[in-house]
Amino acid sequence: MEDNSSVREILAKLVSFPTVSRDTNLPLVEWVEAYLSQHGIRSERIMSPCGTKAHLYAQTGPEIDGGVILSGHTDVVPVDGQAWTTDPWTLTERDGKLYGRGSCDMKGFDALALMAMVRAAKLPLKRPLQLALSFDEEVGCVAVVDLVETMLGALPRAREVIVGEPTMMRVVTGHKGGLAYKVHVRGFEVHSSLLPYGVSAIMQAAKLIDWANQRNAENAARQPSELAAPFDPPFTTLHVGTIEGGTAHNITAKDCRFFIEFRFVPGESPQDWANAFEAKAAELTTEMQKIHPDSGIDLERGFALPALTPETDGPAETLARRLTGDNGRHVVSYGTEGSQFQVRGYSTVICGPGDIAQAHQPDEFLSLEQLAAGEAFIDRLLDALCA
Ligand SMILES: [Zn+2]
């Protein structure tokens, strides 16, 4: 692509790669590598353990600390079963909107970040601009840890991280964290008429689920902390989304499986919630094993994403407010990779074009107006990096 290729052309190219999280993103990464190198910017890959995906990072500008990271993910959610009226992998303009899978979440920002890198390479930057593109964001924001830690070791340390998830270019300083478990309760089968000699996996699971109900009631009754107050609801919630188990009405259930997730507010730690839940499961296991030693509860930890905590006088927030003019206080209900940067010491905010309401939807779109707002943001960012 030419020097003067528009952000829209870059976006069209990015959308043309069907980078659903379960599939490879390597063709996209190869294209980005070639595009950057055409403009004299060297980038590095970090391969996934399975070898079918890669993160990419790059830097332009002076080799000094104090730069800015633009962070985006390359993966998108599937289109299976969705009623699209356009080809999801062809960026299509209609009524001032650019339709395509990932146009909003978040290849629009990725395109802006790539344009920023290319333009920055020709400017007398006083501090560097860094690019972080990840895979597997849509499946738990865990893979990015590798990218953050590699960048910490390999590049001068940046001062601000801007994660361009769709916020309508508002400056978002906080989100809840998440923690999940697959739970397998193992009972002992007897005829239900002999209930005290068996262990019903279902009835034991109910105790653990009721523990979650009790925590919800407690959390809801408590006065929200200052960090929790901006959220709706302003407290940590525990939720069981699926459950299955049992064989027949007259057999104590041998197995019960359920899935529990915690969405915790900033200021609370995933480890504290994990400890509390695991302690309750251990307590129940002890009771169950008094009846039969083969019974018990197995826990498999799913994703664990820290909360993004609003910073006090954070440089990223200050910068993003200056670039957008937005001085409102915003938190969001979805998780992002931002917290993985923040817990590793980077000042971090979320700010990007598009509305999260369009993310993951059929006929996902990014409005031309939001894309233009993103370009204005990049213009001001490049000015700030040269000042
Ligand atoms: Zn996203």
Coordinates of C-alpha atoms and ligand atoms in Angstrom, one line a residue:
M1 CA 0.0 0.0 0.0
E2 CA 1.1 3.6 -0.8
D3 CA 2.4 6.1 1.8
N4 CA -0.8 8.0 1.6
S5 CA -3.1 5.0 1.9
S6 CA -6.1 6.1 3.9
V7 CA -7.1 4.6 7.2
R8 CA -10.2 3.3 5.4
E9 CA -8.1 1.3 2.9
I10 CA -6.1 -0.1 5.8
L11 CA -9.3 -1.0 7.6
A12 CA -10.7 -2.7 4.5
K13 CA -7.6 -4.8 4.2
L14 CA -7.7 -5.8 7.9
V15 CA -11.4 -6.7 7.7
S16 CA -10.7 -9.0 4.7
F17 CA -8.8 -11.4 6.9
P18 CA -11.3 -13.6 8.7
T19 CA -9.4 -13.6 12.0
V20 CA -12.0 -15.4 14.1
S21 CA -10.3 -16.3 17.4
R22 CA -10.4 -20.0 16.8
D23 CA -8.6 -19.6 13.4
T24 CA -5.2 -18.3 12.3
N25 CA -4.4 -14.6 12.3
L26 CA -1.0 -15.2 10.5
P27 CA -2.1 -13.8 7.1
L28 CA -3.1 -10.6 8.8
V29 CA 0.1 -10.5 10.7
E30 CA 2.2 -11.1 7.6
W31 CA 0.4 -8.2 5.8
V32 CA 1.0 -5.9 8.8
E33 CA 4.7 -6.8 8.9
A34 CA 5.0 -6.1 5.2
Y35 CA 3.1 -2.8 5.4
L36 CA 5.2 -1.6 8.3
S37 CA 8.5 -2.7 6.7
Q38 CA 7.6 -0.9 3.5
H39 CA 7.6 2.2 5.6
G40 CA 10.9 1.4 7.3
I41 CA 9.3 0.1 10.6
R42 CA 10.6 -3.2 11.9
S43 CA 8.1 -5.3 13.8
E44 CA 8.4 -8.5 15.9
R45 CA 6.2 -11.5 16.2
I46 CA 5.5 -13.6 19.2
M47 CA 4.1 -17.0 18.1
S48 CA 1.3 -18.7 20.0
P49 CA 2.2 -22.1 21.5
C50 CA 0.1 -23.8 18.8
G51 CA 2.0 -22.0 16.1
T52 CA -1.1 -20.8 14.2
K53 CA -1.4 -17.3 15.6
A54 CA 0.9 -14.4 16.5
H55 CA 1.1 -11.2 18.4
L56 CA 3.0 -8.3 16.8
Y57 CA 4.7 -5.4 18.3
A58 CA 6.7 -2.5 16.9
Q59 CA 8.3 0.8 17.8
T60 CA 9.1 4.0 15.9
G61 CA 10.8 7.1 17.2
P62 CA 13.7 7.5 19.6
E63 CA 15.0 4.6 21.7
I64 CA 14.0 6.1 25.0
D65 CA 11.5 5.5 27.8
G66 CA 8.4 7.5 28.0
G67 CA 6.5 6.6 24.8
V68 CA 2.9 5.7 24.1
I69 CA 1.6 2.3 23.3
L70 CA -1.4 1.9 21.0
S71 CA -2.9 -1.5 21.8
G72 CA -5.4 -3.5 19.8
H73 CA -6.5 -7.1 19.2
T74 CA -6.6 -8.7 15.8
D75 CA -9.1 -11.4 16.5
V76 CA -12.9 -11.1 16.0
V77 CA -15.9 -13.1 17.1
P78 CA -17.5 -15.6 14.7
V79 CA -20.3 -14.8 12.3
D80 CA -21.9 -18.3 12.4
G81 CA -25.6 -18.2 12.6
Q82 CA -25.8 -14.4 12.3
A83 CA -28.0 -12.7 9.7
W84 CA -25.6 -10.4 7.8
T85 CA -27.0 -8.3 5.0
T86 CA -23.4 -7.6 3.7
D87 CA -20.4 -9.9 3.3
P88 CA -18.8 -9.7 6.8
W89 CA -15.3 -9.9 5.3
T90 CA -15.7 -7.1 2.8
L91 CA -15.8 -3.6 4.2
T92 CA -19.0 -2.1 2.8
E93 CA -20.1 1.5 3.1
R94 CA -23.8 2.3 3.5
D95 CA -25.4 5.4 4.9
G96 CA -22.2 6.8 6.4
K97 CA -21.4 3.5 8.0
L98 CA -18.6 1.0 7.3
Y99 CA -19.9 -2.6 7.7
G100 CA -17.8 -5.6 8.3
R101 CA -16.9 -8.1 11.1
G102 CA -14.4 -6.3 13.4
S103 CA -14.9 -2.9 11.9
C104 CA -15.9 -1.7 15.3
D105 CA -14.3 -4.3 17.6
M106 CA -11.6 -3.4 16.9
K107 CA -9.9 -3.3 13.5
G108 CA -11.0 0.4 13.2
F109 CA -8.6 1.3 15.9
D110 CA -6.0 -1.2 14.6
A111 CA -6.1 0.7 11.3
L112 CA -5.7 4.0 13.0
A113 CA -2.8 2.7 15.0
L114 CA -1.1 1.4 11.8
M115 CA -1.6 4.7 10.1
A116 CA -0.2 6.5 13.2
M117 CA 3.0 4.3 13.1
V118 CA 3.6 5.0 9.4
R119 CA 3.1 8.7 9.8
A120 CA 5.1 8.8 13.0
A121 CA 8.1 7.2 11.2
K122 CA 8.4 10.4 9.2
L123 CA 8.1 12.8 12.1
P124 CA 10.7 14.2 14.5
L125 CA 9.2 12.4 17.5
K126 CA 10.5 13.4 20.9
R127 CA 9.3 10.2 22.4
P128 CA 8.5 6.8 20.8
L129 CA 5.2 5.4 19.6
Q130 CA 4.7 1.6 20.1
L131 CA 2.2 -0.7 18.6
A132 CA 0.8 -3.9 20.3
L133 CA -1.5 -6.2 18.3
S134 CA -2.6 -9.3 20.0
F135 CA -4.6 -12.5 19.3
D136 CA -7.2 -14.3 21.5
E137 CA -8.6 -11.2 23.1
E138 CA -12.1 -12.5 22.5
V139 CA -11.4 -15.7 24.3
G140 CA -10.3 -14.3 27.7
C141 CA -7.6 -11.6 27.3
V142 CA -5.0 -14.0 28.6
A143 CA -2.7 -14.5 25.6
V144 CA -1.8 -10.8 25.7
V145 CA 0.2 -11.3 28.9
D146 CA 3.0 -12.8 26.8
L147 CA 2.9 -9.7 24.5
V148 CA 3.0 -7.2 27.5
E149 CA 5.8 -9.1 29.2
T150 CA 7.9 -9.3 26.0
M151 CA 7.4 -5.6 25.2
L152 CA 8.5 -4.8 28.8
G153 CA 11.8 -6.6 28.2
A154 CA 12.4 -5.7 24.6
L155 CA 11.5 -2.1 24.2
P156 CA 12.1 1.1 26.1
R157 CA 9.4 1.5 28.7
A158 CA 6.3 3.4 27.6
R159 CA 4.6 5.8 29.9
E160 CA 1.0 5.6 28.5
V161 CA -1.1 2.8 27.1
I162 CA -4.2 3.5 25.0
V163 CA -6.3 0.4 24.4
G164 CA -8.6 1.3 21.5
E165 CA -11.7 -0.8 22.3
P166 CA -14.9 1.0 21.2
T167 CA -15.8 3.7 23.6
M168 CA -17.1 6.4 21.2
M169 CA -13.7 8.1 21.8
R170 CA -14.6 8.6 25.4
V171 CA -11.9 8.1 28.0
V172 CA -12.7 5.0 30.0
T173 CA -10.6 4.5 33.1
G174 CA -12.1 1.4 34.7
H175 CA -13.8 -2.0 34.1
K176 CA -14.6 -4.9 36.3
G177 CA -12.4 -8.0 36.4
G178 CA -13.5 -11.6 35.8
L179 CA -12.8 -15.0 37.1
A180 CA -14.4 -18.3 36.1
Y181 CA -14.4 -21.9 37.1
K182 CA -15.7 -25.1 35.6
V183 CA -16.9 -27.1 38.6
H184 CA -17.3 -30.9 38.7
V185 CA -19.1 -32.2 41.8
R186 CA -18.6 -36.0 42.2
G187 CA -21.2 -37.8 44.2
F188 CA -21.8 -41.4 45.3
E189 CA -24.8 -43.2 43.8
V190 CA -27.3 -45.0 46.0
H191 CA -31.1 -45.5 45.8
S192 CA -32.7 -42.3 46.8
S193 CA -34.6 -44.1 49.6
L194 CA -31.1 -44.6 51.2
L195 CA -30.2 -40.9 51.0
P196 CA -27.9 -40.7 54.0
Y197 CA -25.6 -43.4 52.6
G198 CA -25.1 -41.6 49.3
V199 CA -23.8 -38.3 48.2
S200 CA -25.9 -36.4 45.8
A201 CA -23.6 -34.3 43.5
I202 CA -26.6 -32.1 42.6
M203 CA -27.5 -31.3 46.2
Q204 CA -23.8 -30.6 47.1
A205 CA -23.6 -28.4 44.0
A206 CA -26.6 -26.5 45.3
K207 CA -24.8 -25.7 48.5
L208 CA -21.9 -24.2 46.6
I209 CA -24.2 -22.3 44.3
D210 CA -26.1 -21.0 47.3
W211 CA -22.8 -19.8 48.7
A212 CA -22.7 -17.6 45.6
N213 CA -26.2 -16.4 46.2
Q214 CA -25.2 -15.4 49.7
R215 CA -22.2 -13.5 48.5
N216 CA -24.4 -11.7 46.0
A217 CA -26.8 -10.6 48.7
E218 CA -24.0 -9.5 51.0
N219 CA -22.3 -7.6 48.2
A220 CA -25.5 -5.9 47.2
A221 CA -26.3 -4.9 50.8
R222 CA -22.9 -3.3 51.4
Q223 CA -22.2 0.4 50.8
P224 CA -20.3 0.5 47.5
S225 CA -16.6 1.6 47.7
E226 CA -15.5 4.7 45.9
L227 CA -13.9 2.5 43.1
A228 CA -17.1 0.4 42.8
A229 CA -19.7 3.3 42.9
P230 CA -19.5 4.2 39.1
F231 CA -20.5 0.6 38.0
D232 CA -23.9 -0.7 37.4
P233 CA -24.3 -2.8 39.5
P234 CA -21.8 -1.2 41.9
F235 CA -20.7 -4.5 43.4
T236 CA -19.2 -7.9 42.6
T237 CA -21.5 -10.4 41.1
L238 CA -21.3 -14.2 41.0
H239 CA -23.2 -16.1 38.4
V240 CA -23.9 -19.7 37.4
G241 CA -24.7 -19.9 33.8
T242 CA -25.0 -23.6 33.0
I243 CA -25.6 -26.7 35.1
E244 CA -26.1 -30.4 34.3
G245 CA -26.2 -33.5 36.3
G246 CA -28.0 -36.6 37.6
T247 CA -29.3 -39.8 36.2
A248 CA -32.8 -40.5 37.5
H249 CA -35.3 -39.2 40.1
N250 CA -34.5 -42.0 42.4
I251 CA -30.7 -42.2 42.3
T252 CA -28.4 -39.8 44.2
A253 CA -26.6 -38.0 41.5
K254 CA -23.1 -39.2 40.7
D255 CA -22.1 -36.1 38.8
C256 CA -23.0 -32.5 38.6
R257 CA -21.2 -29.9 36.5
F258 CA -21.7 -26.2 36.4
F259 CA -19.9 -23.0 35.3
I260 CA -19.5 -20.1 37.6
E261 CA -18.2 -16.6 36.8
F262 CA -17.2 -13.7 39.1
R263 CA -17.3 -10.1 37.9
F264 CA -15.5 -8.2 40.5
V265 CA -15.1 -4.4 41.0
P266 CA -11.7 -2.6 41.0
G267 CA -10.2 -2.7 44.5
E268 CA -11.1 -6.4 45.0
S269 CA -8.6 -9.1 44.0
P270 CA -9.2 -12.1 41.9
Q271 CA -7.0 -14.1 44.2
D272 CA -9.2 -13.2 47.3
W273 CA -12.3 -14.4 45.4
A274 CA -10.5 -17.5 44.2
N275 CA -9.4 -18.3 47.8
A276 CA -12.8 -17.8 49.2
F277 CA -14.5 -20.1 46.6
E278 CA -11.9 -22.8 46.8
A279 CA -12.1 -22.8 50.6
K280 CA -15.8 -23.3 50.4
A281 CA -15.4 -26.2 47.9
A282 CA -12.8 -27.8 50.2
E283 CA -15.1 -27.5 53.2
L284 CA -17.9 -29.2 51.3
T285 CA -15.5 -31.9 50.0
T286 CA -14.5 -32.7 53.6
E287 CA -18.2 -33.2 54.5
M288 CA -18.9 -35.3 51.4
Q289 CA -15.9 -37.6 52.0
K290 CA -17.1 -38.4 55.5
I291 CA -20.0 -40.2 53.7
H292 CA -17.9 -41.6 50.8
P293 CA -14.2 -41.1 50.1
D294 CA -14.7 -41.2 46.4
S295 CA -16.8 -38.1 46.4
G296 CA -15.5 -34.5 46.1
I297 CA -15.4 -31.3 44.1
D298 CA -13.0 -30.7 41.3
L299 CA -12.3 -27.1 40.2
E300 CA -10.9 -26.1 36.9
R301 CA -9.9 -22.4 36.8
G302 CA -11.1 -20.7 33.6
F303 CA -10.1 -17.1 32.7
A304 CA -8.9 -14.7 35.3
L305 CA -8.8 -11.1 34.2
P306 CA -7.9 -8.3 36.6
A307 CA -10.1 -5.2 36.9
L308 CA -9.0 -2.0 35.3
T309 CA -8.6 0.4 38.2
P310 CA -9.1 4.1 37.7
E311 CA -5.7 5.7 38.4
T312 CA -5.0 8.8 40.5
D313 CA -3.4 11.4 38.2
G314 CA -2.6 8.6 35.7
P315 CA -0.5 9.9 32.7
A316 CA -2.6 7.8 30.2
E317 CA -5.8 9.4 31.5
T318 CA -4.2 12.9 31.4
L319 CA -3.0 12.4 27.8
A320 CA -6.3 10.9 26.5
R321 CA -8.3 13.7 28.1
R322 CA -6.1 16.2 26.5
L323 CA -6.4 14.5 23.1
T324 CA -10.2 14.0 23.2
G325 CA -11.3 16.9 25.4
D326 CA -13.4 14.4 27.3
N327 CA -13.4 15.1 31.0
G328 CA -16.3 12.8 32.0
R329 CA -15.9 9.8 34.3
H330 CA -16.6 6.6 32.4
V331 CA -16.3 2.9 33.3
V332 CA -17.5 0.0 31.2
S333 CA -19.0 -3.4 31.9
Y334 CA -16.8 -5.4 29.5
G335 CA -13.3 -6.6 30.1
T336 CA -10.3 -5.5 28.1
E337 CA -6.6 -6.3 27.7
G338 CA -6.0 -2.9 29.3
S339 CA -5.9 -4.4 32.8
Q340 CA -3.1 -6.8 31.8
F341 CA -1.0 -3.8 30.9
Q342 CA -2.0 -1.9 34.1
V343 CA -1.2 -4.7 36.5
R344 CA 2.3 -4.8 34.9
G345 CA 2.9 -1.2 35.8
Y346 CA 1.7 0.7 32.7
S347 CA -0.6 3.6 33.1
T348 CA -3.6 2.6 30.9
V349 CA -6.9 3.9 29.6
I350 CA -9.5 2.6 27.1
C351 CA -10.3 4.9 24.2
G352 CA -11.3 4.0 20.7
P353 CA -13.8 4.7 17.9
G354 CA -17.2 3.0 17.6
D355 CA -20.0 1.9 19.9
I356 CA -19.6 -1.3 21.9
A357 CA -23.3 -1.9 21.1
Q358 CA -22.3 -2.8 17.6
A359 CA -19.6 -5.2 18.6
H360 CA -20.2 -8.9 18.1
Q361 CA -23.5 -8.1 16.2
P362 CA -24.6 -9.1 12.7
D363 CA -24.0 -6.1 10.4
E364 CA -21.4 -4.7 12.8
F365 CA -20.3 -1.3 11.7
L366 CA -18.1 1.7 12.4
S367 CA -19.5 5.1 11.5
L368 CA -17.4 7.3 9.2
E369 CA -17.9 10.0 11.8
Q370 CA -16.3 7.8 14.5
L371 CA -13.4 6.9 12.2
A372 CA -12.9 10.6 11.5
A373 CA -12.9 11.3 15.3
G374 CA -10.2 8.6 15.6
E375 CA -8.1 10.2 12.9
A376 CA -8.3 13.6 14.7
F377 CA -7.2 11.8 17.9
I378 CA -4.2 10.4 16.1
D379 CA -3.3 13.8 14.6
R380 CA -3.3 15.3 18.1
L381 CA -1.3 12.3 19.5
L382 CA 1.4 12.7 16.9
D383 CA 1.6 16.4 17.6
A384 CA 1.9 15.6 21.3
L385 CA 4.7 13.1 20.6
C386 CA 6.7 15.7 18.7
A387 CA 6.2 18.5 21.3
Ligands
ZN1 ZN -12.6 -5.9 21.5

